[in-house]
Coordinates of C-alpha atoms in Angstrom, one line a residue:
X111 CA 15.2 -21.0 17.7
X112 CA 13.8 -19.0 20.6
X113 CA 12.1 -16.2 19.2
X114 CA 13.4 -13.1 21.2
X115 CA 16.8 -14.3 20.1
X116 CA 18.4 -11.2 17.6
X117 CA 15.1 -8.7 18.2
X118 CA 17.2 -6.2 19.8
X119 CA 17.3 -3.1 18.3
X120 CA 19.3 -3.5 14.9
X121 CA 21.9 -0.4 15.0
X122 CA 23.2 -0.6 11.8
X123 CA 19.5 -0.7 9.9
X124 CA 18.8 2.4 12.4
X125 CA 21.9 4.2 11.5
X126 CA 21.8 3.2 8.0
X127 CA 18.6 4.0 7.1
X128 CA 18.2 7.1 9.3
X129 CA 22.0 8.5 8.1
X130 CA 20.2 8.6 4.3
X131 CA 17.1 9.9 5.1
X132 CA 19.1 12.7 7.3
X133 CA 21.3 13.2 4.2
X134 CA 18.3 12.9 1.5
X135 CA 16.5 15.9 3.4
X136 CA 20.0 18.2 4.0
X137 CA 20.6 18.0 0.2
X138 CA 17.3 19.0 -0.4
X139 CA 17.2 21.4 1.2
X140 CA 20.8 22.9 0.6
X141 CA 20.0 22.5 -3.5
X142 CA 16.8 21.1 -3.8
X143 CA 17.2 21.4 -7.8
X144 CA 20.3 19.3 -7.8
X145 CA 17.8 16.4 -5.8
X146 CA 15.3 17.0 -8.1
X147 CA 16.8 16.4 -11.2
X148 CA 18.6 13.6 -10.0
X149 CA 15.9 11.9 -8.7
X150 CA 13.5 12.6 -11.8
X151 CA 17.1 11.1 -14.1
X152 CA 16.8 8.1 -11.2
X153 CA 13.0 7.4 -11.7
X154 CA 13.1 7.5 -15.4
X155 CA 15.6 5.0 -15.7
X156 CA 14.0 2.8 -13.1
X157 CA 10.6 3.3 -14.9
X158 CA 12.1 2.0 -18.5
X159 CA 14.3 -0.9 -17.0
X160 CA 12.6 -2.2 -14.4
X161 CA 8.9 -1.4 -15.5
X162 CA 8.0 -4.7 -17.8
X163 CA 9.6 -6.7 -15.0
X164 CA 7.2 -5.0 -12.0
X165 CA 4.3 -5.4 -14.6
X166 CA 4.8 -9.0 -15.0
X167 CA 5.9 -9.6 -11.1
X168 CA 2.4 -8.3 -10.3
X169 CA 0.5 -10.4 -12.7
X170 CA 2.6 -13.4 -11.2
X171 CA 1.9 -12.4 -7.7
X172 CA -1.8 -12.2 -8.3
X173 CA -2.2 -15.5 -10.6
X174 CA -0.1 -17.7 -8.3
X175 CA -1.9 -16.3 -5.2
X176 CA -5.2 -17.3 -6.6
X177 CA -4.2 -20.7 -7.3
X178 CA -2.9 -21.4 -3.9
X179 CA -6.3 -19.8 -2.3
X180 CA -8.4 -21.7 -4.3
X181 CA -6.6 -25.3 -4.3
X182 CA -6.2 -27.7 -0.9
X183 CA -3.8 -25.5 0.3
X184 CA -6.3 -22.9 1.1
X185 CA -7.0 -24.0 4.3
X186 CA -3.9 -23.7 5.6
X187 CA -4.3 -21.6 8.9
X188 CA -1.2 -19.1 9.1
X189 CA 0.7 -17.5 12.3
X190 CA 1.0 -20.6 14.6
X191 CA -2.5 -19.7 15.6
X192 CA -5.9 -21.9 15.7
X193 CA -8.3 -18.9 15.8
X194 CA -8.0 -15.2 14.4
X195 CA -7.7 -12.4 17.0
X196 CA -9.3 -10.3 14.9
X197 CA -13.2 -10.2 14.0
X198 CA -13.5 -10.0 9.9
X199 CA -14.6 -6.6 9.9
X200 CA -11.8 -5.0 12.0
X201 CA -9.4 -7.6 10.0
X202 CA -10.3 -5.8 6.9
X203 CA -10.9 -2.4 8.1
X204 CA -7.2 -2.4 8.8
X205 CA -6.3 -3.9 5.5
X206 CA -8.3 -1.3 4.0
X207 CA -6.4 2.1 5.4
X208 CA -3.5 0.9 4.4
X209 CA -3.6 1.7 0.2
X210 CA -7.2 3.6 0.3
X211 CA -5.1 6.2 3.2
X212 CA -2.9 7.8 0.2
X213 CA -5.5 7.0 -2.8
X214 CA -8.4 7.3 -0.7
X215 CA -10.2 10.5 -1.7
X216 CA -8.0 12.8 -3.7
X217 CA -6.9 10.3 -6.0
X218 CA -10.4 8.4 -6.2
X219 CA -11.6 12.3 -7.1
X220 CA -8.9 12.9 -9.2
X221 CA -7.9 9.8 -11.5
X222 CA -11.1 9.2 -12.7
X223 CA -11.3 12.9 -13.7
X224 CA -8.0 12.7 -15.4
X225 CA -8.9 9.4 -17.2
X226 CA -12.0 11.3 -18.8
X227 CA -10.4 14.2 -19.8
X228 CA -8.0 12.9 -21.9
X229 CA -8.1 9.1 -22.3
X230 CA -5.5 6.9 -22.0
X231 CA -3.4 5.5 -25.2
X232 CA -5.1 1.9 -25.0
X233 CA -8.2 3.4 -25.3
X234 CA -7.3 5.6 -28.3
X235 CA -6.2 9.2 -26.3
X236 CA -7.3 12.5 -26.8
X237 CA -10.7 13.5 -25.4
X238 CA -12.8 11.2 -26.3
X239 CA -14.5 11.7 -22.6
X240 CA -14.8 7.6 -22.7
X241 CA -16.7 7.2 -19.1
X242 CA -16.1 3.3 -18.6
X243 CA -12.4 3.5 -19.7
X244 CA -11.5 6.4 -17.5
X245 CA -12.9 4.4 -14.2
X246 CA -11.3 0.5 -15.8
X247 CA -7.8 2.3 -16.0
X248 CA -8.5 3.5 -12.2
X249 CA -9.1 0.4 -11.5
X250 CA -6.3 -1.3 -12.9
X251 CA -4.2 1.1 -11.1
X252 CA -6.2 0.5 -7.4
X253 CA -7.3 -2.8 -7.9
X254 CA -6.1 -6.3 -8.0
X255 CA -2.7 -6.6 -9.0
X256 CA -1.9 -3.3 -6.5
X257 CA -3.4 -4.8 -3.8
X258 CA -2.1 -8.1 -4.0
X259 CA 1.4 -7.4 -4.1
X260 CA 0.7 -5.3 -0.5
X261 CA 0.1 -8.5 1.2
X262 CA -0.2 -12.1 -0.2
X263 CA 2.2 -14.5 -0.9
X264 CA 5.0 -12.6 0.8
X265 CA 2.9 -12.6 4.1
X266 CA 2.4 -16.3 3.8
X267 CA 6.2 -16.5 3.7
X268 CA 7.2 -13.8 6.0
X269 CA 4.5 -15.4 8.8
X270 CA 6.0 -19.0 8.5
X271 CA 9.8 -17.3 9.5
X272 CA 8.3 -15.5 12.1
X273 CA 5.7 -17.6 14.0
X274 CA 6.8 -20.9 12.6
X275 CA 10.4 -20.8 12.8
X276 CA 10.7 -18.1 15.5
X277 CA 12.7 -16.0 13.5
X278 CA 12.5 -11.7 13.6
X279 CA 10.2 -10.1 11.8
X280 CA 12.1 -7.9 9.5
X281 CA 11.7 -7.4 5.2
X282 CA 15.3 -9.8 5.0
X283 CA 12.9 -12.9 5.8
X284 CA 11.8 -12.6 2.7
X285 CA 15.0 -13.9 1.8
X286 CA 15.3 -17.2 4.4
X287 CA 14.2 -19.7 2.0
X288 CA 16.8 -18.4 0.0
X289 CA 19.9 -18.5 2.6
X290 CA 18.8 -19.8 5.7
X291 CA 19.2 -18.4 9.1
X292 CA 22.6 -16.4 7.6
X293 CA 20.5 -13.9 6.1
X294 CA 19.8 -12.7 9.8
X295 CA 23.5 -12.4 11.4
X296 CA 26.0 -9.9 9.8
X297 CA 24.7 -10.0 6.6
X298 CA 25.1 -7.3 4.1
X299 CA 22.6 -8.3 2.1
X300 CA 20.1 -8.6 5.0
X301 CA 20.7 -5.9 6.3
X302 CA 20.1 -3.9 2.7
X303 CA 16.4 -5.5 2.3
X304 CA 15.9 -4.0 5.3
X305 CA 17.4 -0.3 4.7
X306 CA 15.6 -0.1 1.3
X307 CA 12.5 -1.4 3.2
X308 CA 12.5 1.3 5.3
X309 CA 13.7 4.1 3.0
X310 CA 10.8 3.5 0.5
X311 CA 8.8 3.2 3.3
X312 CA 9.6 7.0 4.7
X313 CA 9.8 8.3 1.1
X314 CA 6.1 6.8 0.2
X315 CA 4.9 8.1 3.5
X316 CA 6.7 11.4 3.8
X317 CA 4.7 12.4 0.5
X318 CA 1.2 11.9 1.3
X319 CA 1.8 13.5 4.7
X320 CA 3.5 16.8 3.6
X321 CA 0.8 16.5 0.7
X322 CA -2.0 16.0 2.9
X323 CA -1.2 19.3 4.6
X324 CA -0.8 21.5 1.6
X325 CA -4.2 19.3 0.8
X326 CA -6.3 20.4 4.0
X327 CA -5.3 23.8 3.8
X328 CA -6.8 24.5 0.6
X329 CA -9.6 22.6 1.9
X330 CA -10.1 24.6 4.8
X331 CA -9.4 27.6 3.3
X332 CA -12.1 26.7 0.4
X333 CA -14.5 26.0 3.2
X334 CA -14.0 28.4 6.2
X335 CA -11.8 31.5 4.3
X336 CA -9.0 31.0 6.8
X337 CA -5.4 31.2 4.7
X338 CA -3.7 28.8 2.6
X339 CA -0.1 29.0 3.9
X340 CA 2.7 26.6 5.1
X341 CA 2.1 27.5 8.0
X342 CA -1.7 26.5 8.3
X343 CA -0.1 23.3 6.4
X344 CA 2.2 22.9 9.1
X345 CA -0.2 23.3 11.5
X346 CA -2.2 20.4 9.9
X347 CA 1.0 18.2 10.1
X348 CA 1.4 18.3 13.9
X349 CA -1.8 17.3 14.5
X350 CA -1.7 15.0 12.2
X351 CA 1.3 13.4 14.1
X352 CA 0.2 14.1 17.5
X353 CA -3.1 11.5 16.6
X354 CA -0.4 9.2 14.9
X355 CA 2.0 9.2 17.5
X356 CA -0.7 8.4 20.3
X357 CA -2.5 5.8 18.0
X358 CA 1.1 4.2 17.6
X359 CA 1.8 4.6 21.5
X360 CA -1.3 2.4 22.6
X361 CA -0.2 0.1 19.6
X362 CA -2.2 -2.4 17.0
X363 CA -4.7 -3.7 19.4
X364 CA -5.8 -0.4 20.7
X365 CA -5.1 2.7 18.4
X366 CA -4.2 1.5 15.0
X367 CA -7.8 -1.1 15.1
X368 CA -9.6 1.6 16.7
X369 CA -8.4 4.3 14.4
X370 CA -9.0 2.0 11.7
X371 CA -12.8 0.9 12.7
X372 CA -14.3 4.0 12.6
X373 CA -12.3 5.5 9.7
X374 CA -14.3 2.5 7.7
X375 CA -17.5 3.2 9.5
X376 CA -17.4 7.0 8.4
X377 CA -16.1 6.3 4.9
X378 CA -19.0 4.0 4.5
X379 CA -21.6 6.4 6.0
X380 CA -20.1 9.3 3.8
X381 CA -20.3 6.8 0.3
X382 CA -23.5 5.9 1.8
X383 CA -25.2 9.5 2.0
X384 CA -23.6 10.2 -1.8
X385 CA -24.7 7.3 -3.6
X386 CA -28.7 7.8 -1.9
X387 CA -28.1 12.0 -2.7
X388 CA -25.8 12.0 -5.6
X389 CA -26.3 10.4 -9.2
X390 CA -27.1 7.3 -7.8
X391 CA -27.5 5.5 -11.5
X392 CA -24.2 6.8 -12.8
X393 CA -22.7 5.7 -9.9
X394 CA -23.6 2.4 -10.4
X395 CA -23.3 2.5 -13.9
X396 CA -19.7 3.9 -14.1
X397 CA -18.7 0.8 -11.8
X398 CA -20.2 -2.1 -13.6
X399 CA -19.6 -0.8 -16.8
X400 CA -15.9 0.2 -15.9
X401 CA -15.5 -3.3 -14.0
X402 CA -16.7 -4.8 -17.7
X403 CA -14.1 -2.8 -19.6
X404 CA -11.5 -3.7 -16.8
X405 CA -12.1 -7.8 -16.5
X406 CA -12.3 -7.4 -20.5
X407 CA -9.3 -5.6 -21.1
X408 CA -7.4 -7.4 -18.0
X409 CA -4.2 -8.8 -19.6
X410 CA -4.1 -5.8 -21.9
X411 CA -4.1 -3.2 -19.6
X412 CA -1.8 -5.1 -16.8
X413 CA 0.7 -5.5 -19.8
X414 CA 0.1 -2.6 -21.8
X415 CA 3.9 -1.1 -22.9
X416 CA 3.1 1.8 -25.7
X417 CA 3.6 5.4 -25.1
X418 CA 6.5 5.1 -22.7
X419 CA 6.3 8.1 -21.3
X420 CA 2.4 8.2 -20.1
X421 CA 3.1 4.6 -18.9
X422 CA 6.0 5.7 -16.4
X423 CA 3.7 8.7 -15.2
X424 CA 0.9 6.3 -14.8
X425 CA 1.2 2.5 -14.4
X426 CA 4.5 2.3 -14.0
X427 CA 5.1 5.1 -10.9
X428 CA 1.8 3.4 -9.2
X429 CA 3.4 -0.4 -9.6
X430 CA 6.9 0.8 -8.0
X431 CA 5.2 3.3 -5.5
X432 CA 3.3 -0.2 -4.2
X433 CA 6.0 -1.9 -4.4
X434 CA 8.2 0.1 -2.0
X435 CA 5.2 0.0 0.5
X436 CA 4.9 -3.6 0.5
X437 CA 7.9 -4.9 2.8
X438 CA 6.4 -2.9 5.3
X439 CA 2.8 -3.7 4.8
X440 CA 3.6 -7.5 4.8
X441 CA 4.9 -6.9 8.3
X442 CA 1.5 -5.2 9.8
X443 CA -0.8 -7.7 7.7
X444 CA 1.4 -10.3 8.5
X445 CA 0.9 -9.0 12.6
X446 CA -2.7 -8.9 12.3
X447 CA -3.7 -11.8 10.2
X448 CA -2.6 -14.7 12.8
X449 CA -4.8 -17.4 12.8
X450 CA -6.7 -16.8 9.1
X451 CA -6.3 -19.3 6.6
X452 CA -4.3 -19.1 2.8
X453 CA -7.7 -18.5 1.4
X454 CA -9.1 -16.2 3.5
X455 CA -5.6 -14.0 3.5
X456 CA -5.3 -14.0 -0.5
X457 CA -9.4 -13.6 -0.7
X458 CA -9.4 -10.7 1.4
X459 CA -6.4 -8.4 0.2
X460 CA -6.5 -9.7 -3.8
X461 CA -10.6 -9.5 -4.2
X462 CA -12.5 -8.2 -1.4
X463 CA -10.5 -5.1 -0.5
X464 CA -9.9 -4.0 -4.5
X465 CA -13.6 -4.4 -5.1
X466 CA -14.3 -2.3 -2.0
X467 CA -11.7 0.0 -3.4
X468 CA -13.3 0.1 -6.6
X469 CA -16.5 1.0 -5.8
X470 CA -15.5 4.0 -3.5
X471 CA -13.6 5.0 -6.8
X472 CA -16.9 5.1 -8.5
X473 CA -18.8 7.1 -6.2
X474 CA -16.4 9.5 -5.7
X475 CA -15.0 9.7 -9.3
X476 CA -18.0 8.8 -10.5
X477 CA -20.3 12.0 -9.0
X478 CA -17.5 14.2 -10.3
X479 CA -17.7 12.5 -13.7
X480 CA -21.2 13.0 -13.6
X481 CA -21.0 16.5 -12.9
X482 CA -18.5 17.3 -15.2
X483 CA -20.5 15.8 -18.2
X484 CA -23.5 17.7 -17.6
X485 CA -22.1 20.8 -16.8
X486 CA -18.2 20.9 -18.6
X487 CA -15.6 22.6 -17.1
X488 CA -17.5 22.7 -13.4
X489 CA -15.1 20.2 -12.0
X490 CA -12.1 19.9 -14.9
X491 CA -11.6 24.0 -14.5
X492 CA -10.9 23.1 -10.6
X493 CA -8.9 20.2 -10.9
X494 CA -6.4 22.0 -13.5
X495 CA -5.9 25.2 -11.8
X496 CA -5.4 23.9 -8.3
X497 CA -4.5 20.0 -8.5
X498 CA -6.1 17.4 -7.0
X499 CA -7.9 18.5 -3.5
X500 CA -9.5 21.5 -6.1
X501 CA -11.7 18.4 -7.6
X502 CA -12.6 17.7 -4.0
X503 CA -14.0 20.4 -3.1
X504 CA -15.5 21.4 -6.5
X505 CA -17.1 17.9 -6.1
X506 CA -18.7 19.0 -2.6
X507 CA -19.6 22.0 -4.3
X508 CA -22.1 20.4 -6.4
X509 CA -23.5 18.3 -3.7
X510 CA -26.5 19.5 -1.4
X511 CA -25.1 20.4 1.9
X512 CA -21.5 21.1 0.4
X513 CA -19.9 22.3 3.3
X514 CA -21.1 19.1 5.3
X515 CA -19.5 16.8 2.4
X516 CA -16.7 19.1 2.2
X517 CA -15.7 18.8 6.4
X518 CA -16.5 14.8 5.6
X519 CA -14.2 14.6 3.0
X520 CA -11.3 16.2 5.0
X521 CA -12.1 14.2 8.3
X522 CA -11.7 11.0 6.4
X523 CA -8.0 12.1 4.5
X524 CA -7.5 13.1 8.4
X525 CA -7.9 9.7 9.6
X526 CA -6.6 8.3 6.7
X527 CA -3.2 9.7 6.5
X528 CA -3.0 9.6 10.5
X529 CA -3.9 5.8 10.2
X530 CA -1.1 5.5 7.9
X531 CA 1.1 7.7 10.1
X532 CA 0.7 5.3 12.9
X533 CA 0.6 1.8 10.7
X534 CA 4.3 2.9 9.2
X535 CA 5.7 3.8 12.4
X536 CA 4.8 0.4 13.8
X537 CA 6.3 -1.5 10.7
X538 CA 9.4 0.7 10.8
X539 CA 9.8 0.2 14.7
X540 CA 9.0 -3.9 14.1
X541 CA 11.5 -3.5 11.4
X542 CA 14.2 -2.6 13.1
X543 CA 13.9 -4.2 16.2
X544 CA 12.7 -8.2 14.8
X545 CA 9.5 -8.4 16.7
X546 CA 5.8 -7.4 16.3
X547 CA 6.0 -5.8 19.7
X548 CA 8.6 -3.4 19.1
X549 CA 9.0 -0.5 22.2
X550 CA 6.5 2.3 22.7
X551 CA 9.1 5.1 22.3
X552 CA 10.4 3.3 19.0
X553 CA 6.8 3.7 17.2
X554 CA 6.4 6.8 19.3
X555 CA 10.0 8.4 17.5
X556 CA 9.3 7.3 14.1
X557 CA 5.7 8.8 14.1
X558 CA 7.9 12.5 14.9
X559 CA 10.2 11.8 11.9
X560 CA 7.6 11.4 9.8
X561 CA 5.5 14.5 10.8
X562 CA 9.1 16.5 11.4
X563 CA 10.7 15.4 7.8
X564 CA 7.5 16.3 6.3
X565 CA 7.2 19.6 7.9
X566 CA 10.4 20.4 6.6
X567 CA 9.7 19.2 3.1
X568 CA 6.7 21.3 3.2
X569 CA 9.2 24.3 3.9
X570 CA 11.0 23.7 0.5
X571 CA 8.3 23.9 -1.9
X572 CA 5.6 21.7 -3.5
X573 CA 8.0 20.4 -6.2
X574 CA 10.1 18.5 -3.2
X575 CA 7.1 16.8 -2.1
X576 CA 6.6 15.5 -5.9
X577 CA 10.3 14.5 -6.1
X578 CA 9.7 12.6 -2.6
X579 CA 7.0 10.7 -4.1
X580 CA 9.1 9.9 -7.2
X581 CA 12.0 8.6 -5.1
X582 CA 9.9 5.5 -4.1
X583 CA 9.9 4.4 -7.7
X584 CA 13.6 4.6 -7.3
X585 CA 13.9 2.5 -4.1
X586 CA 11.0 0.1 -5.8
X587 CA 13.9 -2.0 -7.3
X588 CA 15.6 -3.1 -4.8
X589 CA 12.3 -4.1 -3.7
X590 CA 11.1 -5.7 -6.4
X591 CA 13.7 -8.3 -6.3
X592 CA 13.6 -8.8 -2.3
X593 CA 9.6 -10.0 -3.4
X594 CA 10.6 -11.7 -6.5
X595 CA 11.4 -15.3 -4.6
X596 CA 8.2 -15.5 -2.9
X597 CA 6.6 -16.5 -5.9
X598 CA 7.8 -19.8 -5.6
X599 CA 9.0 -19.6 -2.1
X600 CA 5.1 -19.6 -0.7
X601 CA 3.7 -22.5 -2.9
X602 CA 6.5 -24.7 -1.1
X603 CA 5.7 -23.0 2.5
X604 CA 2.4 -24.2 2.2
X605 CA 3.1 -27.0 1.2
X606 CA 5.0 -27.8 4.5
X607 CA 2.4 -26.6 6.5
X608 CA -0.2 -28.2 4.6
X609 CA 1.6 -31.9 5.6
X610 CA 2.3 -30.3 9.0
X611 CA -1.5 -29.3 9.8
X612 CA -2.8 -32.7 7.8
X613 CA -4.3 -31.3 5.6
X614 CA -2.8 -33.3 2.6
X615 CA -3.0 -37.5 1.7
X616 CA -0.9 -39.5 3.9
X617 CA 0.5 -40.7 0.4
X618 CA 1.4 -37.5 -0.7
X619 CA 2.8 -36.4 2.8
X620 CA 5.7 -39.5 1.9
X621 CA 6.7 -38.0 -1.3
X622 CA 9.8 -35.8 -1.9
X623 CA 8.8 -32.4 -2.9
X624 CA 10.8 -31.3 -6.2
X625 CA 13.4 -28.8 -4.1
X626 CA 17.4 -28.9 -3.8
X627 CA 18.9 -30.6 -0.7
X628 CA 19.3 -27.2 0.5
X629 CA 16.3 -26.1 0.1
X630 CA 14.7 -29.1 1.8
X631 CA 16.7 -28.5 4.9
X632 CA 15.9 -24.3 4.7
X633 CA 12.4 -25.5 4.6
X634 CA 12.5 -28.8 6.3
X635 CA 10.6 -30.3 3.8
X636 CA 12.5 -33.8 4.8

């Protein structure tokens, strides 16, 4: 199939999925209680009927990932490419930003934090101020099974239908093993993979954006005394989206790898300067002895399903806000991963970037921790009066050269959110039009929704942002079952490609693969 073929600008996703965002924002904002409540009704009944399925569709993900890395079909090379474009570092730079962007420093400050305080129910609760326990649950909810489900066996699948088969690059080729070429031509059910795609795309986005600028002005406020208003907050935003959209404009190979370099470099440098400066053996210690507890308690914790209610405000709302990201970030990875093998794909997003992940966790977390132990209340008091970018700054505080650490801090969520500004607009723009060139206005418009949505959220209140962020647990279901097929849908794909590239026996190349008919001819597995 010639690949241009149906990468024209899909109207009815555009309509579709534009039309409920539109409507999503007028309600709010005509009775943003109304939204509220039925979004918070909406997430708790997704939370307690859908959460032991996203627990175990996350342990699957991860398990059957690792197999297929670590057996002969590892070296299967992916994309219909011989060599990567990409060198390894900018490869995984841009894997990086996409999780760390909305976890990367308040949430590394601030979970940790949380953990300690009051300890969570597998570990006994209350505040028994258990250090290793606080940073292993932080890890379980940043770590393996979160990163794995952004970008693993659905982008081995996802980069067979587009680069082997020639097929658009949209979320609903998830679903071609399943129905064939159909999925793509008047389908409903294509085209609702790819409106819920989007949707929990914008909602997971639109929150750390609006967020981020209620965030920086505290931040900046905190550090230079100017005021903490929307309007400083809004202020933020644009800027915010003016980076984005020009980042976006030059596209992947220009902005978003650039953007994405040197927001790695100076997170790096920053971690750097704190782990030589800061409590250097805590550091290390909360991070080995929190990866102990963690590998120890894996299973447990991954499958963990007392105390209902801490689990849906924890695990649960982190497992469907990753869900709803994934369709999305399968597409980028799936852009910029052309030419790496199984192994190096599933090695890179399932171990490499968690443990990188992990240990920025620690020093971040880890010098507040430290702090707060030695001097109670110094970072906890901050953290409960004024949320999350209060424990960054009252981090900072304790740090020689606090104002330096604070500006550093607040340069890197910048670049972060921006990053992930730009990196969504892309998808979204891909998305809708098939192909992993989509047009420069395209990226260009969706980069001004965001900012513009978010502004206007940021106009309603603090509590709209929160029921935003909630609504991507909502959209997570529909989701969770568009990934649920790839867990035995990749296996087969590389199995064809295996036979394809010659990298399996000529005896085993002759024998029938266990599949339907149908299924055989979807894959030509003949």
């Amino acid at each position: 199939m010639d690949l241009k073929k149906g990468t024209k600008l899909d109207w009815p996703v555009f309509i579709v999925s534009g039309g409920i965002l539109i409507l999503f924002i007028i309600l709010s904002l005509w009775n943003k209680a109304a939204v509220g409540n039925a979004v918070n009704t909406l997430f708790t009944y997704s939370a307690d009927l859908f959460g032991a399925y996203w627990q175990l569709l996350l342990l699957g993900n991860f398990f059957i990932g690792l197999v297929l890395a670590f057996s002969k079909y590892g070296k299967v090379k992916l994309g219909n490419q011989d060599q990567p474009k990409y060198s390894y570092f900018k490869w995984v730079a841009m894997i990086l930003v996409t999780l760390l962007a909305s976890g990367g420093v308040f949430w590394a400050a601030s979970e940790p934090m949380y953990h300690y305080m009051s300890n969570p129910p597998l570990f006994g609760g209350g505040e028994f101020q258990n250090i290793h326990a606080a940073f292993a649950q932080s890890f379980m909810h940043w770590g393996f099974l979160a990163w794995a489900i952004l970008g693993t066996l659905a982008v081995i699948v996802m980069m067979y239908v587009h680069y082997n088969k020639g097929l658009p690059l949209k979320p609903r080729g998830l679903l071609y093993p399943l129905f064939g070429e159909k999925i793509y031509y008047k389908s409903v059910i294509g085209t609702t993979a790819d409106v819920f795609s989007i949707f929990a795309t914008v909602a997971g986005t639109l929150g750390p954006l609006g967020f981020l600028g209620l965030q920086i002005a505290y931040g900046m406020s905190h550090l230079f005394g100017t005021p903490d208003t929307i309007t400083i907050s809004i202020v933020v935003i644009v800027g915010l989206v003016l980076v984005a959209a020009i980042s976006a404009a030059t596209g992947v190979d220009r902005g978003i790898v650039t953007l994405s370099r040197y927001n790695v470099i100076f997170a790096i440098f920053l971690a750097v300067i704190i782990l030589i400066i800061g409590p250097t053996a805590f550091i290390m210690d909360a991070f080995v002895g929190g990866t102990g507890i963690h590998l120890q308690n894996f299973f447990t914790m991954a499958m963990f399903r007392g105390d209902e209610s801490w689990l849906a405000s924890w695990t649960i709302f982190f497992w469907g806000w990753f869900l709803g990201y994934a369709p999305m970030l399968i597409i980028f990875i799936s852009r910029i991963s052309r030419g790496r093998t199984i192994r190096e794909l599933i090695v890179a997003v399932s171990i490499v970037a968690p443990i990188v992940n992990n240990f920025w966790f620690s020093i971040v977390g880890g010098t507040g921790v430290f702090f707060e132990s030695k001097n109670p209340g110094s970072i906890s008091s901050s953290l409960n009066e004024g949320g999350m970018p209060a424990a960054v700054m009252a981090i900072t505080d304790q740090l020689p050269l606090s104002i330096f650490f604070g500006i550093g801090f607040l340069i890197v969520s910048i670049i972060f959110v921006a990053t992930t500004a730009d990196t969504m607009s892309y998808t979204v723009a891909a998305t809708i039009t098939g192909n992993d060139h989509p047009k420069r206005w395209l990226r260009v418009f969706w980069a001004f929704i965001f900012g513009g949505t978010s502004i206007a959220i940021l106009t309603i209140g603090e509590d709209s942002i929160t029921t935003i962020q909630n609504s991507i647990v909502i959209t997570a279901v529909p989701v969770s079952i568009l990934l649920l097929p790839t867990l035995w849908c990749a296996p087969q794909i590389a199995r064809v490609m295996a036979v394809k590239q010659g990298l399996v026996w000529q005896g085993e190349r002759r024998r029938k693969p266990k599949t339907t008919k149908l299924g055989q001819e979807r894959l030509n597995l003949k």
